[in-house]
DNA sequence: GTGTGCTTGTGAATCGTTTTGTCCGGAGGT
DNA sequence: ACCTCCGGACAAAACGATTCACAAGCACAC
C-alpha cells in the first residue's frame, strides 16, 4: 500500500485537495456536511499528514532544538523538562541533544537544528567558540544561550552567576575553618568551570592564609568524582585538603562516596561542597552541601526568551542572570 | 536577506542546480574544477541545505524517535546514550521524548514521529495499549518495543524479565529474615510495576509465612519515595514492614533517605531494595541493594533491532530478554 | 432579469530538493 | 574521415502539502 496523501483523501471524499487542507488548517471554512465527509475519508484511509511537505511550504517546523552538555545530569534533565513544558503550551516540540563535552557533537547538533529549519535553538555552550551560534542567528534562526553570556551581546542569554557561586563555596569552606582548599574540575574548556574557579580563587586570595590546588578531570561525572576521592584518601592525612569543591554535584557525590568508603571523616577531616543542588545531593552518605542553581526557572526563562524572539526577531538581546544560593548540609557542617 | 537555496548557489557558481545537488550527494560525479567552483559558492553564500525539502523528495529523514517514560531517570538516560551512540554510527539522529507516565504525551510523541516521517521508532510503553504502535507499524514505520513484549507478536522487543527481577528481590529479602514485606509501587498502569509485583508475590506465596502489602504512588520519583519512607517511619515499630521493595531506585533512594533521617535503622529494622541499579544507588546513606538491568545493552540491542528492520522490514519480530541481576549492598545486608 | 454580497469550494502555482533522461563534445578505434 | 562511447553537465519532472485568486451557488433586493 503506497503512503496515502492528501490527494487520495480528496478523491476518496469527492472533494479537492485544497478542501482537505482547509479541513485541517481552517476548519471554520468548511460547511458541516463537507467536514464530515472529509473526516470519514481521513479515518477510513488512515491519513497521516506529511510534515516535511507542510514544512517546505510553510517554512515553519513547530520544533525547537535544545543542546545541553549532559542530559543525564539531573540539573540539565530538570531544565529540559521545564523547556518542554513551556514549549508544549505554545504547541511546539523540543528536540534535545547531549553534547557530552564534545565540540564536534555540539557542532553536529546545531547544524542539524538549522538544516531541519527548527523555529529556534536553545544552546548550553561549553566552550568559548560562539562563532557557529552567531552565524546561525545571523542566517535567521533565533538562538538563546544558557549558562553563558555572549560577550558580543548579540545573543540573548540566561544563566546563573558562576563566579558568585564559586565565591560562595570558598567563603563557606573558609568559614568552616578549612585552610587547604581543592577545586576538582571538569575540562578546562568548559567555561562554567573557569568562572566558578575564578570566584573560588577570589575568596581564597581575600582570605590570605588559604592555599588552593586544582585537579582537572576529563568529565564531570560520578566516576571521576570517585577517582578524585581516591586520590585524596590515598594521601597522607597531613597532605590532604581539608575542603574540596567539586565541579558539580555528580563529582562531589563521587568524592563523598569514595571518602566515606575509605573511612575518611566527612566533614571532620575533609569538607565537601558541590554545585547544582540536584535531588541526589540530599540523599548521599553525608548529605551534600551545594550551590543551588534554579534549573527549572532557568529553563522556563530561556524558553520565554526564545518565544519572544520568535515573535519579534529584532528586539535587542536581553541577558538574565540568576543568583546562586548556598544550601548547607552535613558534608561541610562541622 | 532571503534564505539561500540550491538555485542561488548554482547561479552564483554558474552551474545548474543539479550539479550543486550532485556536489553534496554524488561528489565523484563532478570534475575537480567544477567541485571547487561549487564549494566556494557554497561557502561564500553560507548555504544550508533545506532538510524538509530533501526529505520530501527522498522520503528518508535520517531520524529515529525514542519515547521513554522519564529521561531524567538515570536508567533511561543511560539507555538513551546507548541508542544515540549506535545511531550516530549509522548516520542517524535521535529525538527523545519523555512521556512522564502520561498516555496523551505518549500518543503525542508517536504521532509526531510518524508525521515527521522518522525512519523508525523505539518505544518504551508504560500501559497496555499498543494499538497506536501497531497502526504505525502497519503504515510502514518500523517500531521496536523496549521493556515490554508485544503479546500479539507483531512488534520486536527487547527488555528484562521483570517478573524474575521481582522474584529475586523478594527471595533476597526473605533470605535476610524479612517476614513483613511491602511493595512501594508506581502507577498501576505501568506494566513494569505489575510484572515486578507478580514475581515478588510469587516468592512471597512460596515462602508461606510472609505477609505482603502494596502501596501505590502516582509517580516513580525520589519525592514519592520520601513520602513512602515517612509513612513507614510514622508507624509504630511493630506495624512497620521489615523489608521494602521500591518500584525503582528513585523511590527506594527516597525511602532510605527518609528512614535514615527519621532515625530508623536500615537495614536492621527495615531492609530496602530497589530496581535498576542506577549510579546513585551506590552513593546513598545506606548503599542500596538493587536489581540491576543492563541499561546500555538494552539500548544498544533495541537500536540494532531497529536497524535490521530498516533494512528488511518484513523479517519476523524477534524478542530479546535480558536477565536481571541482584546487586547486594548495605541496605539489606544484616 | 440583473446586480450585489456572502459563503464554500476549486485550480494552479509554489516551496527547495533529488533524479531521470538527454545532450554535448572529445577520445579512441578502425 | 566516420562511428561509437563515455564522462560530465543540464533541463525538467516529481515529492506532498498550502494558499491565492477566482468561480459557483445562493439569497435577497431593486
XYZ file of C-alpha atoms (C1' of nucleotides) in Angstrom:
728
model
C 0.000 0.000 0.000
C 1.516 3.308 -1.067
C 1.506 6.049 1.545
C -1.767 7.941 1.484
C -1.611 11.602 0.548
C -3.956 14.489 0.820
C -4.877 13.932 -2.820
C -6.122 10.445 -2.197
C -8.189 11.578 0.717
C -9.658 14.228 -1.570
C -10.509 11.723 -4.273
C -11.993 9.339 -1.755
C -14.184 12.068 -0.322
C -15.045 13.512 -3.707
C -13.592 16.937 -2.958
C -10.465 18.849 -3.884
C -7.130 18.674 -2.137
C -7.487 22.263 -1.058
C -10.595 21.372 0.886
C -8.831 18.623 2.769
C -6.077 21.030 3.602
C -8.623 23.521 4.854
C -10.216 20.808 6.954
C -7.025 20.636 8.951
C -5.908 24.243 8.956
C -9.038 26.349 8.636
C -11.839 24.140 9.901
C -14.351 27.004 10.009
C -14.158 27.426 6.272
C -15.935 24.131 5.730
C -19.636 23.529 5.845
C -20.597 20.899 8.356
C -21.562 18.324 5.758
C -18.284 18.697 3.917
C -16.299 18.467 7.125
C -17.999 15.211 7.966
C -17.230 13.717 4.579
C -13.583 14.665 4.837
C -13.314 13.398 8.367
C -14.602 9.971 7.469
C -12.322 9.734 4.448
C -9.356 10.616 6.646
C -10.301 7.977 9.193
C -11.013 5.331 6.610
C -7.707 5.706 4.831
C -5.696 6.312 7.975
C -4.217 9.506 6.608
C -1.150 10.912 8.361
C -0.087 14.409 7.295
C 3.363 14.663 5.781
C 5.179 17.211 7.907
C 8.211 17.671 5.697
C 5.958 18.686 2.828
C 3.950 21.020 5.002
C 7.144 22.460 6.373
C 8.564 23.042 2.951
C 5.537 25.047 2.047
C 5.031 26.975 5.268
C 8.647 27.154 6.395
C 7.655 26.601 9.994
C 8.636 23.413 11.752
C 6.994 23.694 15.137
C 10.192 22.396 16.687
C 12.857 23.937 18.826
C 16.278 22.451 19.373
C 17.844 22.218 22.798
C 21.507 21.379 23.113
C 22.761 20.623 26.614
C 26.027 19.306 27.906
C 24.685 16.153 29.504
C 21.012 15.305 29.597
C 21.523 12.624 32.224
C 22.814 15.137 34.721
C 19.709 15.827 36.810
C 20.430 19.538 36.646
C 20.045 19.569 32.873
C 17.300 16.979 32.968
C 15.200 19.330 35.058
C 15.978 22.200 32.761
C 14.891 20.112 29.801
C 11.600 19.313 31.479
C 10.966 22.988 32.100
C 11.670 23.875 28.486
C 9.471 21.059 27.223
C 6.709 22.203 29.479
C 6.860 25.779 28.247
C 7.095 24.653 24.630
C 4.108 22.356 24.850
C 1.965 25.284 25.880
C 2.955 27.057 22.690
C 2.323 23.967 20.586
C 5.990 23.433 19.965
C 8.026 20.273 20.283
C 11.514 20.059 21.699
C 14.394 18.008 20.422
C 17.237 17.676 22.894
C 20.795 16.725 22.178
C 23.564 15.909 24.632
C 26.956 17.146 23.569
C 28.927 15.317 26.273
C 31.599 17.987 26.227
C 32.434 17.252 22.628
C 32.784 20.233 20.291
C 32.036 18.026 17.292
C 28.822 16.837 18.865
C 27.797 20.386 19.554
C 28.542 21.466 16.002
C 26.677 18.462 14.721
C 23.516 19.190 16.681
C 23.485 22.865 15.826
C 23.944 22.117 12.167
C 21.154 19.618 12.274
C 18.797 22.021 14.018
C 19.453 24.599 11.359
C 19.165 22.214 8.436
C 15.831 20.981 9.667
C 14.786 24.609 9.868
C 13.831 24.448 13.512
C 11.984 27.526 14.664
C 14.560 28.289 17.338
C 17.515 26.976 19.281
C 18.452 26.948 22.954
C 22.108 26.234 23.486
C 24.182 25.471 26.561
C 27.630 26.028 25.139
C 30.583 24.683 26.995
C 33.470 26.315 25.245
C 34.445 29.749 24.094
C 33.565 29.357 20.477
C 30.260 31.008 19.731
C 31.004 31.580 16.076
C 28.671 28.922 14.784
C 25.895 30.180 17.028
C 26.399 33.704 15.714
C 26.292 32.524 12.121
C 23.101 30.594 12.662
C 21.460 33.534 14.342
C 22.584 35.812 11.524
C 21.009 33.489 8.989
C 17.701 33.861 10.752
C 17.239 31.101 13.334
C 16.859 32.646 16.789
C 19.371 31.346 19.328
C 19.232 31.690 23.106
C 22.246 30.900 25.269
C 22.008 29.174 28.618
C 24.600 29.212 31.368
C 26.834 31.540 29.421
C 26.666 35.139 28.256
C 27.587 36.379 24.822
C 30.438 38.834 25.152
C 29.487 40.488 21.904
C 25.977 40.998 23.176
C 24.329 39.662 20.033
C 22.659 36.649 21.582
C 20.245 36.731 24.493
C 21.208 34.573 27.419
C 20.049 33.279 30.761
C 22.091 31.631 33.462
C 23.486 31.927 36.923
C 26.441 33.884 38.131
C 29.019 31.139 38.347
C 31.677 33.413 39.702
C 29.413 34.367 42.581
C 28.710 30.675 43.113
C 32.384 29.796 43.300
C 32.916 32.662 45.694
C 30.095 31.446 47.934
C 31.580 27.968 48.014
C 35.037 29.130 49.069
C 33.709 31.591 51.643
C 31.644 28.865 53.224
C 34.522 26.401 53.395
C 36.800 29.016 54.851
C 34.218 29.980 57.428
C 34.059 26.341 58.443
C 37.741 26.559 59.193
C 39.189 24.995 56.046
C 42.624 26.253 55.011
C 43.841 23.794 52.377
C 41.302 24.049 49.579
C 40.981 21.992 46.420
C 38.945 22.550 43.322
C 38.077 19.376 41.482
C 37.233 20.475 37.999
C 35.896 19.268 34.680
C 37.664 20.027 31.417
C 39.205 23.483 31.162
C 37.291 24.399 28.045
C 34.058 24.271 29.963
C 33.501 27.950 30.622
C 31.365 27.301 33.670
C 34.343 25.669 35.373
C 36.574 28.603 34.667
C 34.101 31.052 36.148
C 33.458 29.012 39.251
C 37.167 28.698 39.770
C 37.615 32.437 39.350
C 35.158 33.181 42.157
C 36.644 30.440 44.289
C 40.128 31.833 43.755
C 38.968 35.322 44.621
C 37.691 34.287 48.044
C 40.903 32.352 48.634
C 43.001 35.395 47.760
C 40.944 37.620 50.011
C 41.412 35.252 52.945
C 45.182 35.365 52.643
C 46.199 32.340 54.671
C 44.472 29.742 52.492
C 46.058 27.514 49.853
C 44.407 26.358 46.630
C 45.070 23.403 44.393
C 43.226 22.495 41.196
C 42.604 18.989 39.897
C 41.290 18.571 36.376
C 39.316 15.594 35.045
C 38.034 14.895 31.543
C 34.396 14.524 32.537
C 32.025 15.772 35.177
C 30.521 12.516 36.359
C 30.326 10.357 39.472
C 33.068 8.054 38.236
C 35.685 10.776 38.034
C 34.446 12.116 41.346
C 35.289 8.748 42.863
C 38.653 8.918 41.187
C 39.292 12.257 42.836
C 38.104 10.913 46.169
C 40.506 8.030 45.902
C 43.421 10.358 45.211
C 42.544 12.289 48.332
C 42.131 9.222 50.510
C 45.413 7.772 49.282
C 47.408 10.731 50.530
C 48.930 11.072 53.952
C 46.379 12.765 56.188
C 48.531 15.877 56.561
C 48.795 16.241 52.780
C 45.072 16.044 52.234
C 42.912 19.044 51.535
C 40.520 19.902 54.320
C 37.963 21.471 51.972
C 37.020 20.310 48.481
C 34.801 21.987 45.937
C 33.503 19.569 43.292
C 32.968 20.900 39.769
C 29.364 19.802 40.019
C 27.244 17.623 42.273
C 27.962 14.481 40.291
C 31.655 14.785 41.008
C 31.082 15.885 44.577
C 28.832 12.889 45.227
C 31.527 10.602 43.891
C 34.116 12.249 46.100
C 31.997 11.876 49.223
C 31.123 8.269 48.443
C 34.748 7.317 47.982
C 35.967 9.187 51.050
C 33.329 7.614 53.251
C 34.121 4.179 51.865
C 37.783 4.769 52.660
C 36.943 5.721 56.217
C 37.870 9.373 55.894
C 35.787 11.582 58.151
C 33.490 13.885 56.197
C 33.251 16.712 57.059
C 35.640 16.364 60.033
C 38.806 15.712 58.056
C 37.593 16.785 54.648
C 34.591 19.001 53.988
C 32.999 18.661 50.539
C 30.765 21.051 48.661
C 29.112 20.580 45.283
C 27.339 22.650 42.656
C 23.795 22.488 41.203
C 21.964 21.050 44.207
C 20.479 18.116 42.345
C 17.960 15.927 44.113
C 20.522 13.232 44.921
C 22.686 15.729 46.776
C 20.435 15.331 49.796
C 20.436 11.538 49.763
C 24.143 10.747 49.951
C 26.047 9.161 52.798
C 26.832 12.667 54.021
C 24.102 14.902 52.657
C 25.921 17.264 50.386
C 26.269 20.997 50.817
C 25.790 22.542 47.423
C 25.402 25.746 45.460
C 21.877 25.749 44.175
C 21.030 26.839 40.649
C 17.341 27.194 39.860
C 17.267 24.730 36.968
C 13.543 24.949 36.334
C 13.472 28.717 36.358
C 16.445 28.847 34.027
C 14.781 26.505 31.559
C 11.498 28.369 31.696
C 13.210 31.738 31.281
C 15.230 30.519 28.308
C 12.084 29.224 26.663
C 10.270 32.507 27.253
C 13.165 34.456 25.816
C 13.154 32.291 22.739
C 9.414 32.668 22.242
C 9.760 36.426 22.352
C 12.362 36.308 19.633
C 10.182 34.056 17.540
C 7.572 36.780 17.527
C 9.847 39.787 17.120
C 13.288 38.664 15.963
C 14.846 42.070 16.090
C 14.364 43.007 19.726
C 17.689 43.668 21.413
C 19.314 40.743 23.187
C 18.447 40.532 26.860
C 20.599 38.952 29.500
C 19.068 37.372 32.557
C 21.241 36.375 35.480
C 20.068 34.297 38.424
C 21.936 34.361 41.688
C 23.060 31.016 43.097
C 22.298 30.117 46.690
C 24.271 28.252 49.293
C 22.472 25.170 50.577
C 24.238 23.895 53.688
C 24.063 20.214 54.620
C 26.098 17.734 56.636
C 29.054 17.393 54.269
C 30.505 20.721 55.426
C 28.844 21.383 58.778
C 31.477 20.930 61.455
C 18.370 38.558 3.036
C 16.148 35.779 1.754
C 17.233 32.259 2.635
C 19.736 30.948 0.151
C 18.711 27.960 -1.898
C 20.492 25.485 -4.070
C 19.396 27.545 -7.088
C 21.172 30.634 -5.896
C 24.311 28.690 -5.257
C 24.020 27.345 -8.790
C 23.586 30.796 -10.289
C 26.451 32.172 -8.245
C 28.732 29.373 -9.399
C 27.483 29.496 -12.971
C 26.256 25.902 -12.986
C 22.925 24.161 -12.764
C 21.075 23.219 -9.610
C 21.524 19.555 -10.396
C 25.261 19.985 -10.263
C 25.100 21.541 -6.809
C 22.936 18.683 -5.659
C 25.427 16.219 -7.062
C 28.196 18.053 -5.275
C 26.609 17.046 -1.993
C 25.234 13.623 -2.801
C 27.443 12.176 -5.536
C 30.729 14.034 -5.214
C 32.539 11.678 -7.602
C 30.308 12.718 -10.458
C 31.881 16.159 -10.559
C 35.081 17.105 -12.282
C 37.558 18.621 -9.871
C 37.319 22.110 -11.310
C 33.570 22.148 -11.049
C 33.640 20.837 -7.498
C 35.921 23.670 -6.487
C 33.665 26.296 -8.011
C 30.639 24.886 -6.237
C 32.446 24.630 -2.943
C 33.451 28.244 -2.945
C 29.973 29.386 -3.909
C 28.533 27.373 -1.034
C 30.969 28.900 1.415
C 30.514 32.405 0.140
C 26.755 32.368 0.389
C 26.632 30.356 3.582
C 24.315 27.794 2.093
C 22.493 25.471 4.480
C 20.622 22.573 2.888
C 16.901 22.520 3.454
C 16.182 19.146 5.025
C 12.422 19.243 4.795
C 12.692 19.697 1.041
C 15.231 16.955 0.712
C 13.104 14.732 2.863
C 10.057 15.386 0.787
C 11.941 14.270 -2.258
C 13.753 11.276 -0.834
C 11.273 10.280 1.865
C 14.079 9.479 4.266
C 14.569 11.586 7.344
C 17.709 10.222 8.942
C 15.988 10.458 12.304
C 14.706 7.916 14.728
C 12.295 8.664 17.530
C 12.802 7.383 21.037
C 9.991 7.608 23.532
C 10.877 6.818 27.126
C 8.984 7.149 30.369
C 11.304 9.588 32.053
C 14.549 10.742 30.509
C 15.831 12.149 33.791
C 15.782 8.737 35.408
C 19.418 7.678 35.077
C 18.292 4.247 33.915
C 16.621 5.697 30.860
C 19.268 8.348 30.458
C 21.877 5.634 30.019
C 19.678 3.804 27.598
C 19.260 6.968 25.584
C 23.008 7.437 25.412
C 23.435 3.892 24.134
C 20.826 4.395 21.435
C 22.331 7.712 20.398
C 25.707 6.112 20.197
C 24.525 3.294 17.975
C 22.541 5.688 15.801
C 25.429 8.041 15.276
C 27.437 5.213 13.781
C 24.709 4.711 11.222
C 24.481 8.408 10.479
C 21.133 8.724 12.144
C 19.958 11.267 14.687
C 17.806 10.518 17.684
C 14.944 12.550 19.023
C 13.894 11.579 22.514
C 10.633 12.326 24.233
C 9.702 11.802 27.871
C 6.139 10.689 28.380
C 6.139 11.090 32.172
C 3.560 8.341 32.546
C 1.033 10.309 30.546
C -0.836 8.437 27.799
C -1.537 11.699 25.986
C 2.142 12.558 25.927
C 2.952 9.150 24.543
C 0.296 9.443 21.835
C 1.563 12.905 21.035
C 5.160 11.854 20.562
C 4.309 8.812 18.490
C 2.073 10.868 16.244
C 4.772 13.430 15.825
C 7.397 10.826 14.974
C 5.135 9.414 12.306
C 4.108 12.750 10.877
C 7.710 13.790 10.515
C 8.274 10.517 8.714
C 11.011 9.372 11.034
C 12.811 6.313 9.747
C 11.969 4.290 12.830
C 10.682 4.419 16.384
C 11.829 2.913 19.657
C 9.130 2.948 22.278
C 9.096 2.231 25.990
C 5.385 1.872 26.536
C 4.026 2.043 30.025
C 0.495 0.914 29.600
C -1.352 -1.911 27.945
C -2.455 -0.074 24.873
C -0.270 -0.924 21.912
C -2.898 -0.120 19.323
C -1.296 3.076 18.128
C 2.069 1.369 17.860
C 0.537 -1.405 15.790
C -1.136 1.072 13.469
C 2.057 2.995 12.940
C 3.984 -0.163 12.198
C 1.276 -1.297 9.784
C 1.550 2.005 7.933
C 5.200 1.363 7.385
C 7.284 2.942 10.152
C 9.258 0.249 11.976
C 8.634 0.178 15.723
C 10.704 -1.571 18.378
C 9.422 -2.023 21.906
C 11.586 -1.710 24.982
C 10.859 -3.108 28.422
C 7.679 -4.754 27.254
C 6.772 -7.568 24.884
C 4.039 -7.491 22.292
C 1.529 -10.201 23.117
C 0.431 -10.361 19.510
C 3.990 -10.922 18.428
C 3.879 -8.295 15.691
C 6.445 -5.929 17.134
C 10.004 -6.830 18.028
C 11.004 -6.103 21.581
C 13.896 -6.067 23.993
C 13.811 -5.818 27.752
C 14.456 -7.560 31.004
C 12.384 -10.175 32.756
C 10.663 -8.010 35.339
C 8.894 -10.930 36.907
C 12.216 -12.633 37.520
C 13.512 -9.359 38.952
C 10.626 -9.072 41.393
C 11.137 -12.658 42.398
C 14.839 -12.077 43.049
C 14.023 -9.102 45.231
C 11.566 -10.962 47.421
C 13.758 -14.064 47.715
C 16.648 -11.919 48.862
C 14.616 -10.066 51.484
C 13.157 -13.303 52.787
C 16.590 -14.854 52.997
C 17.687 -11.891 55.071
C 14.966 -12.778 57.521
C 12.256 -10.318 56.490
C 8.687 -11.502 57.073
C 6.539 -8.379 56.649
C 7.149 -7.215 53.096
C 5.962 -4.103 51.305
C 5.965 -3.212 47.671
C 6.081 0.515 47.035
C 4.815 0.930 43.527
C 4.292 3.444 40.786
C 1.007 3.787 38.937
C -0.804 0.536 38.244
C -0.986 1.112 34.517
C 2.766 0.871 34.302
C 3.172 -2.673 33.082
C 6.646 -2.998 34.516
C 5.255 -2.489 38.021
C 2.664 -5.180 37.543
C 5.240 -7.698 36.410
C 7.658 -6.939 39.189
C 4.866 -7.276 41.681
C 3.840 -10.597 40.170
C 7.306 -12.077 40.701
C 7.506 -10.537 44.167
C 4.157 -12.019 45.081
C 5.198 -15.409 43.787
C 8.194 -15.613 46.085
C 6.038 -14.459 48.991
C 3.467 -17.155 48.275
C 6.144 -19.807 48.045
C 7.579 -18.821 51.408
C 4.233 -19.213 53.134
C 4.828 -17.342 56.366
C 5.415 -13.929 54.788
C 2.910 -11.074 54.503
C 2.720 -8.597 51.631
C 1.296 -5.114 51.416
C 1.266 -2.848 48.362
C 1.482 0.930 48.378
C 0.767 2.807 45.174
C 2.050 6.266 44.253
C 1.346 8.412 41.202
C 4.962 8.789 40.173
C 8.236 6.917 40.436
C 10.482 9.638 41.789
C 12.545 10.447 44.855
C 9.844 12.706 46.251
C 7.236 9.978 46.459
C 9.887 7.632 47.785
C 10.373 10.041 50.668
C 6.633 10.154 51.130
C 6.591 6.368 51.442
C 9.521 6.455 53.843
C 7.685 8.932 56.020
C 4.608 6.732 56.163
C 6.771 3.852 57.324
C 8.623 5.897 59.923
C 5.382 7.305 61.299
C 4.046 3.891 62.181
C 4.542 2.082 65.430
C 7.667 -0.024 65.117
C 5.714 -3.265 65.342
C 3.435 -2.177 62.477
C 6.301 -1.374 60.177
C 7.393 -3.601 57.354
C 10.792 -5.174 57.862
C 11.520 -5.397 54.117
C 10.582 -2.897 51.423
C 10.892 -3.196 47.648
C 10.848 0.176 45.909
C 9.274 0.359 42.461
C 12.553 1.693 41.134
C 15.780 3.073 42.544
C 14.498 6.623 42.641
C 11.743 5.652 45.019
C 13.993 3.347 47.004
C 16.569 6.099 47.441
C 13.852 8.393 48.744
C 12.674 5.725 51.165
C 16.161 5.132 52.528
C 16.892 8.840 52.873
C 13.710 9.479 54.807
C 14.106 6.439 57.064
C 17.678 7.350 57.933
C 16.657 10.950 58.625
C 13.930 9.671 60.939
C 16.429 7.543 62.824
C 15.071 4.207 61.659
C 17.772 1.558 61.421
C 18.399 0.471 57.830
C 18.732 -2.438 57.275
C 18.333 -3.520 60.926
C 14.706 -2.531 61.371
C 13.785 -2.077 57.739
C 15.697 -3.507 54.792
C 15.246 -1.706 51.464
C 15.836 -2.916 47.937
C 15.475 -1.001 44.682
C 15.316 -1.697 40.964
C 17.544 -0.566 38.041
C 20.844 -0.178 39.893
C 21.439 3.392 38.824
C 24.746 5.017 39.655
C 23.331 6.867 42.657
C 22.207 3.609 44.247
C 25.760 3.092 45.482
C 26.174 6.576 46.929
C 23.247 6.801 49.334
C 23.332 6.968 53.106
C 22.939 3.177 53.108
C 24.251 1.987 49.774
C 21.249 0.466 48.102
C 20.771 -3.169 47.188
C 19.186 -3.223 43.773
C 18.095 -5.364 40.857
C 20.369 -4.495 38.001
C 19.055 -4.031 34.469
C 21.710 -3.633 31.776
C 20.519 -0.260 30.500
C 23.285 0.200 27.965
C 22.922 -3.261 26.494
C 19.182 -2.836 26.263
C 19.532 0.446 24.414
C 22.141 -0.941 22.060
C 20.103 -4.066 21.372
C 16.978 -2.046 20.653
C 18.893 0.143 18.238
C 20.340 -2.892 16.460
C 16.938 -4.448 16.143
C 15.568 -1.294 14.645
C 18.403 -1.007 12.154
C 17.725 -4.533 10.972
C 14.131 -3.686 10.340
C 15.104 -0.570 8.469
C 16.978 -2.754 6.031
C 14.489 -5.605 5.792
C 11.125 -4.516 7.167
C 9.456 -7.870 6.768
C 11.688 -10.078 8.905
C 9.717 -11.725 11.699
C 9.640 -9.900 15.013
C 12.347 -11.017 17.415
C 12.116 -10.841 21.164
C 15.197 -10.381 23.268
C 15.043 -10.842 27.016
C 17.836 -9.930 29.415
C 18.006 -11.439 32.869
C 18.193 -9.026 35.799
C 20.842 -9.482 38.466
C 20.796 -8.998 42.190
C 23.331 -6.453 43.394
C 23.665 -6.687 47.174
C 24.736 -3.646 49.214
C 24.374 -2.378 52.746
C 20.675 -1.518 52.681
C 19.711 -5.164 53.037
C 22.796 -6.857 54.446
C 22.018 -7.742 58.027
C -33.546 39.759 -15.000
C -29.770 41.956 -13.377
C -26.695 43.377 -9.763
C -24.652 42.739 -5.078
C -22.802 40.301 -1.310
C -21.624 36.243 1.046
C -20.296 31.527 1.742
C -17.900 27.370 0.078
C -15.177 25.057 -2.808
C -11.507 24.631 -6.539
C -7.260 25.052 -9.937
C -2.895 26.027 -10.244
C 1.295 27.909 -8.643
C 4.694 27.272 -5.333
C 8.120 25.774 -1.604
C 13.669 23.539 -2.313
C 15.330 19.499 -3.228
C 16.610 14.877 -5.997
C 16.686 12.164 -10.043
C 15.917 10.624 -14.765
C 16.863 11.034 -19.311
C 19.178 13.752 -22.668
C 22.724 16.341 -24.775
C 27.283 17.706 -25.969
C 31.982 17.384 -27.102
C 36.149 14.991 -27.311
C 38.863 10.493 -27.043
C 39.671 6.191 -29.179
C 39.109 2.554 -32.663
C 39.049 1.067 -37.420
C 37.164 10.574 -42.043
C 33.458 8.192 -39.728
C 31.278 5.838 -35.890
C 30.958 4.717 -31.089
C 31.430 5.532 -26.401
C 31.598 7.975 -22.316
C 32.300 11.366 -18.700
C 30.245 15.452 -17.168
C 26.725 18.841 -17.137
C 21.883 20.213 -17.563
C 16.543 20.774 -18.054
C 12.507 19.366 -16.300
C 9.546 16.434 -13.695
C 8.491 14.862 -9.497
C 7.669 14.769 -3.976
C 3.009 16.379 -0.821
C 1.434 19.873 1.157
C -0.559 25.282 1.414
C -2.610 29.380 -0.401
C -4.164 32.939 -3.531
C -7.321 34.363 -6.604
C -11.215 33.173 -8.651
C -15.823 30.691 -9.647
C -20.105 28.690 -8.493
C -24.124 28.755 -5.933
C -27.420 31.010 -3.371
C -30.326 34.707 -1.241
C -32.050 38.982 -1.468
C -33.394 43.488 -3.235
C -34.206 46.549 -6.776
